[in-house]
Amino acid sequence: MLCPFCSCDDDKVVETRSARNHTAIRRRRECTACGRRFTTYESVERDPIRVIKRDGGREPYDPQKLRRGVRTACVKLPIPSLELDALLDRVENQLHNTLGGEVSTEEIGNLVLRELAGLDPVAYIRFASVYRRYRDLHEFLDEVGTLLKSQ
Ligand SMILES: [Zn+2]
């Protein structure tokens, strides 16, 4: 690692710690030439996920888009934002575990719904009504019925 002060490329690690909630390693390094210290972070680089849209087209997975969708479904519900973040992390981890790095919008929706079902029924119904695009009122009521039975 090039020293940011003198550009020498020789250093020794003086401290190694877990960081960013165990998703990164933080290292304090000391330049062997000028003796100054600097910090580096090491984390896993993940392959990009591609989303298969309803029309068969592909687009890069956009985490912000999913976050917006889930947050919208949870507006004005007593759900702590930490819990929402944890939910989104779990969904994203599952997306990264899919083979081939491609996942359909339907699969993403189902992963989120499974999580929301355990979190808040209102958020679940709101999200479901967008993602599943009910064909008619009966389909929507069936979904509500299924949900109420499982409570
Ligand atoms: Zn240096």
Coordinates of N, CA and C in Angstrom, one line a residue, residues 1-130:
M1 N 0.9 -1.2 0.0 CA 0.0 0.0 0.0 C 0.9 1.3 0.0
L2 N 0.7 2.2 -1.0 CA 1.5 3.4 -1.0 C 1.2 4.3 0.2
C3 N 2.2 4.8 0.8 CA 2.1 5.7 1.9 C 1.5 7.0 1.4
P4 N 0.4 7.5 2.0 CA -0.2 8.7 1.5 C 0.6 10.0 1.7
F5 N 1.6 9.8 2.6 CA 2.5 11.0 2.9 C 3.7 11.1 2.0
C6 N 4.4 9.9 1.9 CA 5.7 10.0 1.1 C 5.7 9.0 -0.1
S7 N 4.6 8.3 -0.3 CA 4.5 7.4 -1.5 C 5.4 6.2 -1.5
C8 N 6.0 5.9 -0.3 CA 6.8 4.7 -0.2 C 5.8 3.5 -0.2
D9 N 6.2 2.4 -0.8 CA 5.2 1.3 -0.8 C 5.6 0.2 0.2
D10 N 6.2 0.5 1.3 CA 6.5 -0.5 2.3 C 6.0 0.0 3.6
D11 N 5.2 -0.9 4.3 CA 4.6 -0.5 5.6 C 4.5 -1.7 6.4
K12 N 4.3 -1.5 7.7 CA 3.9 -2.7 8.6 C 2.6 -2.4 9.3
V13 N 1.8 -3.5 9.4 CA 0.5 -3.4 10.1 C 0.7 -3.3 11.6
V14 N 0.2 -2.3 12.2 CA 0.4 -2.2 13.7 C -0.8 -2.6 14.5
E15 N -2.0 -2.6 13.8 CA -3.2 -3.0 14.5 C -4.2 -3.5 13.4
T16 N -4.9 -4.6 13.8 CA -6.0 -5.1 12.9 C -7.2 -5.3 13.7
R17 N -8.3 -4.7 13.2 CA -9.6 -4.8 13.9 C -10.7 -5.0 13.0
S18 N -11.8 -5.7 13.5 CA -13.0 -5.8 12.8 C -13.7 -4.4 12.8
A19 N -14.4 -4.1 11.6 CA -15.0 -2.8 11.5 C -16.3 -2.9 10.8
R20 N -17.1 -1.8 10.8 CA -18.4 -1.8 10.1 C -19.2 -3.0 10.3
N21 N -19.4 -3.3 11.6 CA -20.3 -4.4 11.9 C -19.8 -5.8 11.4
H22 N -18.5 -6.0 11.4 CA -17.9 -7.3 11.0 C -17.9 -7.5 9.5
T23 N -18.2 -6.4 8.7 CA -18.2 -6.6 7.2 C -16.9 -6.0 6.7
A24 N -16.0 -5.5 7.5 CA -14.8 -5.0 7.0 C -13.7 -5.2 8.1
I25 N -12.4 -5.2 7.6 CA -11.3 -5.3 8.5 C -10.5 -3.9 8.4
R26 N -10.3 -3.3 9.5 CA -9.6 -2.1 9.6 C -8.1 -2.3 10.0
R27 N -7.2 -1.8 9.2 CA -5.8 -2.0 9.6 C -5.1 -0.6 9.8
R28 N -4.4 -0.5 10.9 CA -3.5 0.7 11.1 C -2.2 0.3 10.6
R29 N -1.6 1.1 9.7 CA -0.3 0.8 9.1 C 0.7 1.9 9.4
E30 N 1.9 1.5 9.5 CA 3.0 2.5 9.7 C 4.0 2.4 8.6
C31 N 4.2 3.5 7.9 CA 5.2 3.6 6.8 C 6.6 3.3 7.4
T32 N 7.3 2.4 6.7 CA 8.7 2.1 7.2 C 9.7 3.2 6.8
A33 N 9.3 4.1 5.8 CA 10.2 5.1 5.4 C 10.0 6.4 6.3
C34 N 8.8 6.9 6.4 CA 8.6 8.2 7.1 C 8.0 8.0 8.5
G35 N 7.6 6.7 8.8 CA 7.1 6.5 10.2 C 5.7 6.9 10.5
R36 N 5.0 7.6 9.5 CA 3.7 8.0 9.8 C 2.7 6.9 9.6
R37 N 1.5 7.1 10.3 CA 0.5 6.0 10.3 C -0.7 6.4 9.4
F38 N -1.3 5.4 8.8 CA -2.5 5.6 8.1 C -3.4 4.3 8.2
T39 N -4.7 4.5 7.8 CA -5.7 3.4 8.0 C -6.2 2.9 6.7
T40 N -6.3 1.5 6.6 CA -6.9 1.0 5.4 C -8.1 0.1 5.8
Y41 N -9.1 -0.1 4.9 CA -10.2 -1.0 5.1 C -10.2 -2.0 4.1
E42 N -10.5 -3.2 4.5 CA -10.7 -4.3 3.6 C -12.1 -4.9 3.7
S43 N -12.8 -5.1 2.6 CA -14.1 -5.7 2.6 C -14.3 -6.5 1.4
V44 N -15.4 -7.4 1.5 CA -15.7 -8.3 0.4 C -16.2 -7.5 -0.8
E45 N -15.7 -7.8 -2.0 CA -16.3 -7.2 -3.2 C -17.2 -8.2 -3.8
R46 N -18.5 -7.8 -3.9 CA -19.5 -8.7 -4.4 C -19.8 -8.4 -5.9
D47 N -20.1 -9.6 -6.6 CA -20.4 -9.4 -8.0 C -21.8 -8.7 -8.2
P48 N -21.9 -7.9 -9.2 CA -23.2 -7.2 -9.3 C -24.4 -8.1 -9.6
I49 N -25.6 -7.7 -9.1 CA -26.8 -8.5 -9.4 C -27.5 -7.9 -10.5
R50 N -28.1 -8.8 -11.4 CA -28.9 -8.3 -12.5 C -30.3 -8.7 -12.3
V51 N -31.2 -7.8 -12.5 CA -32.6 -8.0 -12.3 C -33.3 -8.3 -13.6
I52 N -34.1 -9.4 -13.6 CA -34.9 -9.8 -14.8 C -36.2 -9.1 -14.7
K53 N -36.6 -8.2 -15.5 CA -37.9 -7.5 -15.4 C -39.0 -8.4 -16.0
R54 N -40.2 -7.9 -15.7 CA -41.4 -8.6 -16.2 C -41.4 -8.8 -17.7
D55 N -40.9 -7.9 -18.5 CA -40.9 -8.0 -19.9 C -39.6 -8.8 -20.4
G56 N -38.9 -9.3 -19.5 CA -37.7 -10.2 -19.9 C -36.4 -9.4 -20.0
G57 N -36.5 -8.1 -20.0 CA -35.3 -7.2 -20.1 C -34.5 -7.3 -18.8
R58 N -33.2 -6.9 -18.8 CA -32.4 -7.0 -17.7 C -31.9 -5.6 -17.3
E59 N -31.8 -5.4 -16.0 CA -31.2 -4.1 -15.5 C -30.4 -4.3 -14.3
P60 N -29.4 -3.5 -14.0 CA -28.6 -3.7 -12.8 C -29.5 -3.5 -11.6
Y61 N -29.3 -4.3 -10.5 CA -30.0 -4.2 -9.3 C -29.7 -2.9 -8.7
D62 N -30.8 -2.2 -8.2 CA -30.6 -0.8 -7.6 C -31.1 -0.9 -6.2
P63 N -30.1 -1.0 -5.2 CA -30.5 -1.1 -3.8 C -31.4 0.0 -3.4
Q64 N -31.2 1.3 -3.9 CA -31.9 2.4 -3.5 C -33.4 2.3 -3.8
K65 N -33.6 1.7 -5.0 CA -35.0 1.5 -5.5 C -35.8 0.6 -4.5
L66 N -35.1 -0.5 -4.1 CA -35.8 -1.5 -3.2 C -36.0 -0.8 -1.9
R67 N -35.0 -0.1 -1.4 CA -35.2 0.6 -0.1 C -36.4 1.6 -0.2
R68 N -36.5 2.4 -1.3 CA -37.6 3.3 -1.4 C -38.9 2.5 -1.3
G69 N -39.0 1.4 -2.0 CA -40.2 0.6 -2.1 C -40.6 0.1 -0.7
V70 N -39.6 -0.4 0.0 CA -39.9 -1.0 1.3 C -40.3 0.2 2.3
R71 N -39.5 1.3 2.2 CA -39.8 2.4 3.1 C -41.2 3.0 2.9
T72 N -41.6 3.0 1.6 CA -42.9 3.6 1.3 C -44.0 2.7 1.9
A73 N -43.8 1.3 1.8 CA -44.8 0.4 2.4 C -44.9 0.5 3.9
C74 N -43.8 1.1 4.5 CA -43.8 1.1 6.0 C -44.0 2.5 6.6
V75 N -44.4 3.5 5.7 CA -44.6 4.9 6.1 C -45.7 4.9 7.2
K76 N -45.4 5.7 8.2 CA -46.4 5.9 9.4 C -46.7 4.6 10.2
L77 N -45.9 3.6 10.0 CA -46.0 2.4 10.8 C -44.9 2.4 11.9
P78 N -45.3 1.9 13.1 CA -44.3 1.9 14.2 C -43.1 0.9 14.0
I79 N -42.4 1.0 12.9 CA -41.3 0.1 12.7 C -40.0 0.9 12.8
P80 N -39.1 0.5 13.7 CA -37.8 1.3 13.8 C -37.0 1.1 12.6
S81 N -36.3 2.2 12.2 CA -35.6 2.2 10.9 C -34.4 1.2 11.0
L82 N -33.9 0.9 12.2 CA -32.9 -0.1 12.4 C -33.4 -1.5 11.9
E83 N -34.7 -1.7 12.3 CA -35.2 -3.0 11.9 C -35.4 -3.1 10.4
L84 N -35.8 -2.0 9.8 CA -35.9 -1.9 8.3 C -34.6 -2.2 7.7
D85 N -33.6 -1.5 8.2 CA -32.2 -1.7 7.6 C -31.8 -3.2 7.7
A86 N -32.1 -3.8 8.8 CA -31.7 -5.2 9.0 C -32.5 -6.1 8.0
L87 N -33.8 -5.8 7.8 CA -34.6 -6.5 6.9 C -34.0 -6.4 5.5
L88 N -33.7 -5.2 5.1 CA -33.1 -5.0 3.7 C -31.8 -5.7 3.6
D89 N -31.0 -5.7 4.6 CA -29.7 -6.4 4.6 C -29.9 -7.9 4.4
R90 N -30.9 -8.5 5.1 CA -31.2 -9.9 4.9 C -31.6 -10.2 3.5
V91 N -32.5 -9.4 2.9 CA -33.0 -9.6 1.6 C -31.8 -9.5 0.6
E92 N -31.0 -8.5 0.8 CA -29.8 -8.3 -0.1 C -28.8 -9.5 0.0
N93 N -28.6 -10.0 1.2 CA -27.7 -11.2 1.3 C -28.3 -12.3 0.5
Q94 N -29.6 -12.5 0.6 CA -30.2 -13.6 -0.1 C -30.1 -13.4 -1.6
L95 N -30.2 -12.2 -2.1 CA -30.1 -11.9 -3.5 C -28.7 -12.2 -4.0
H96 N -27.7 -11.9 -3.1 CA -26.3 -12.2 -3.5 C -26.0 -13.7 -3.5
N97 N -26.9 -14.5 -2.8 CA -26.7 -15.9 -2.8 C -27.3 -16.6 -4.0
T98 N -28.1 -15.9 -4.8 CA -28.7 -16.6 -5.9 C -27.7 -16.9 -7.0
L99 N -27.9 -18.1 -7.6 CA -26.9 -18.6 -8.6 C -27.0 -17.7 -9.9
G100 N -25.8 -17.5 -10.4 CA -25.8 -16.8 -11.7 C -25.9 -15.3 -11.6
G101 N -26.2 -14.8 -10.4 CA -26.3 -13.3 -10.2 C -27.5 -12.7 -10.9
E102 N -28.5 -13.5 -11.3 CA -29.7 -12.9 -11.9 C -30.9 -13.3 -11.1
V103 N -31.8 -12.3 -10.9 CA -32.9 -12.6 -10.1 C -34.1 -11.8 -10.7
S104 N -35.3 -12.4 -10.7 CA -36.4 -11.7 -11.3 C -37.1 -10.7 -10.3
T105 N -37.8 -9.8 -10.8 CA -38.4 -8.8 -9.9 C -39.4 -9.5 -9.0
E106 N -40.0 -10.6 -9.5 CA -41.0 -11.4 -8.7 C -40.3 -12.0 -7.5
E107 N -39.1 -12.6 -7.8 CA -38.4 -13.3 -6.6 C -38.0 -12.2 -5.6
I108 N -37.6 -11.0 -6.0 CA -37.2 -10.0 -5.1 C -38.4 -9.6 -4.3
G109 N -39.6 -9.4 -4.9 CA -40.8 -9.1 -4.2 C -41.2 -10.1 -3.2
N110 N -41.0 -11.4 -3.6 CA -41.4 -12.5 -2.7 C -40.5 -12.6 -1.4
L111 N -39.2 -12.3 -1.7 CA -38.3 -12.2 -0.5 C -38.7 -11.2 0.5
V112 N -39.0 -10.0 -0.1 CA -39.4 -8.9 0.8 C -40.7 -9.2 1.5
L113 N -41.6 -9.8 0.7 CA -42.9 -10.1 1.4 C -42.8 -11.1 2.5
R114 N -41.9 -12.1 2.3 CA -41.7 -13.1 3.4 C -41.2 -12.3 4.7
E115 N -40.3 -11.4 4.5 CA -39.8 -10.6 5.6 C -40.9 -9.7 6.2
L116 N -41.6 -9.0 5.4 CA -42.6 -8.1 5.9 C -43.7 -8.8 6.6
A117 N -44.0 -10.1 6.1 CA -45.1 -10.8 6.8 C -44.8 -11.0 8.3
G118 N -43.5 -11.2 8.6 CA -43.2 -11.4 10.0 C -43.0 -10.1 10.7
L119 N -43.1 -9.0 10.0 CA -42.8 -7.7 10.6 C -44.0 -6.9 10.9
D120 N -44.9 -6.7 9.9 CA -46.0 -5.8 10.0 C -47.1 -6.2 8.9
P121 N -48.3 -6.6 9.3 CA -49.3 -7.0 8.3 C -49.7 -5.8 7.4
V122 N -49.7 -4.6 7.9 CA -50.1 -3.5 7.0 C -49.0 -3.2 5.9
A123 N -47.8 -3.3 6.4 CA -46.7 -3.1 5.4 C -46.7 -4.2 4.4
Y124 N -47.0 -5.4 4.8 CA -47.1 -6.5 3.9 C -48.1 -6.3 2.8
I125 N -49.3 -5.9 3.2 CA -50.4 -5.7 2.2 C -50.1 -4.5 1.3
R126 N -49.5 -3.5 1.9 CA -49.1 -2.3 1.0 C -48.1 -2.7 -0.1
F127 N -47.1 -3.5 0.4 CA -46.0 -3.9 -0.5 C -46.6 -4.9 -1.6
A128 N -47.4 -5.8 -1.1 CA -48.0 -6.8 -1.9 C -48.8 -6.2 -3.0
S129 N -49.6 -5.2 -2.7 CA -50.5 -4.6 -3.7 C -49.7 -3.9 -4.8
V130 N -48.5 -3.5 -4.5 CA -47.7 -2.9 -5.6 C -47.0 -4.0 -6.4

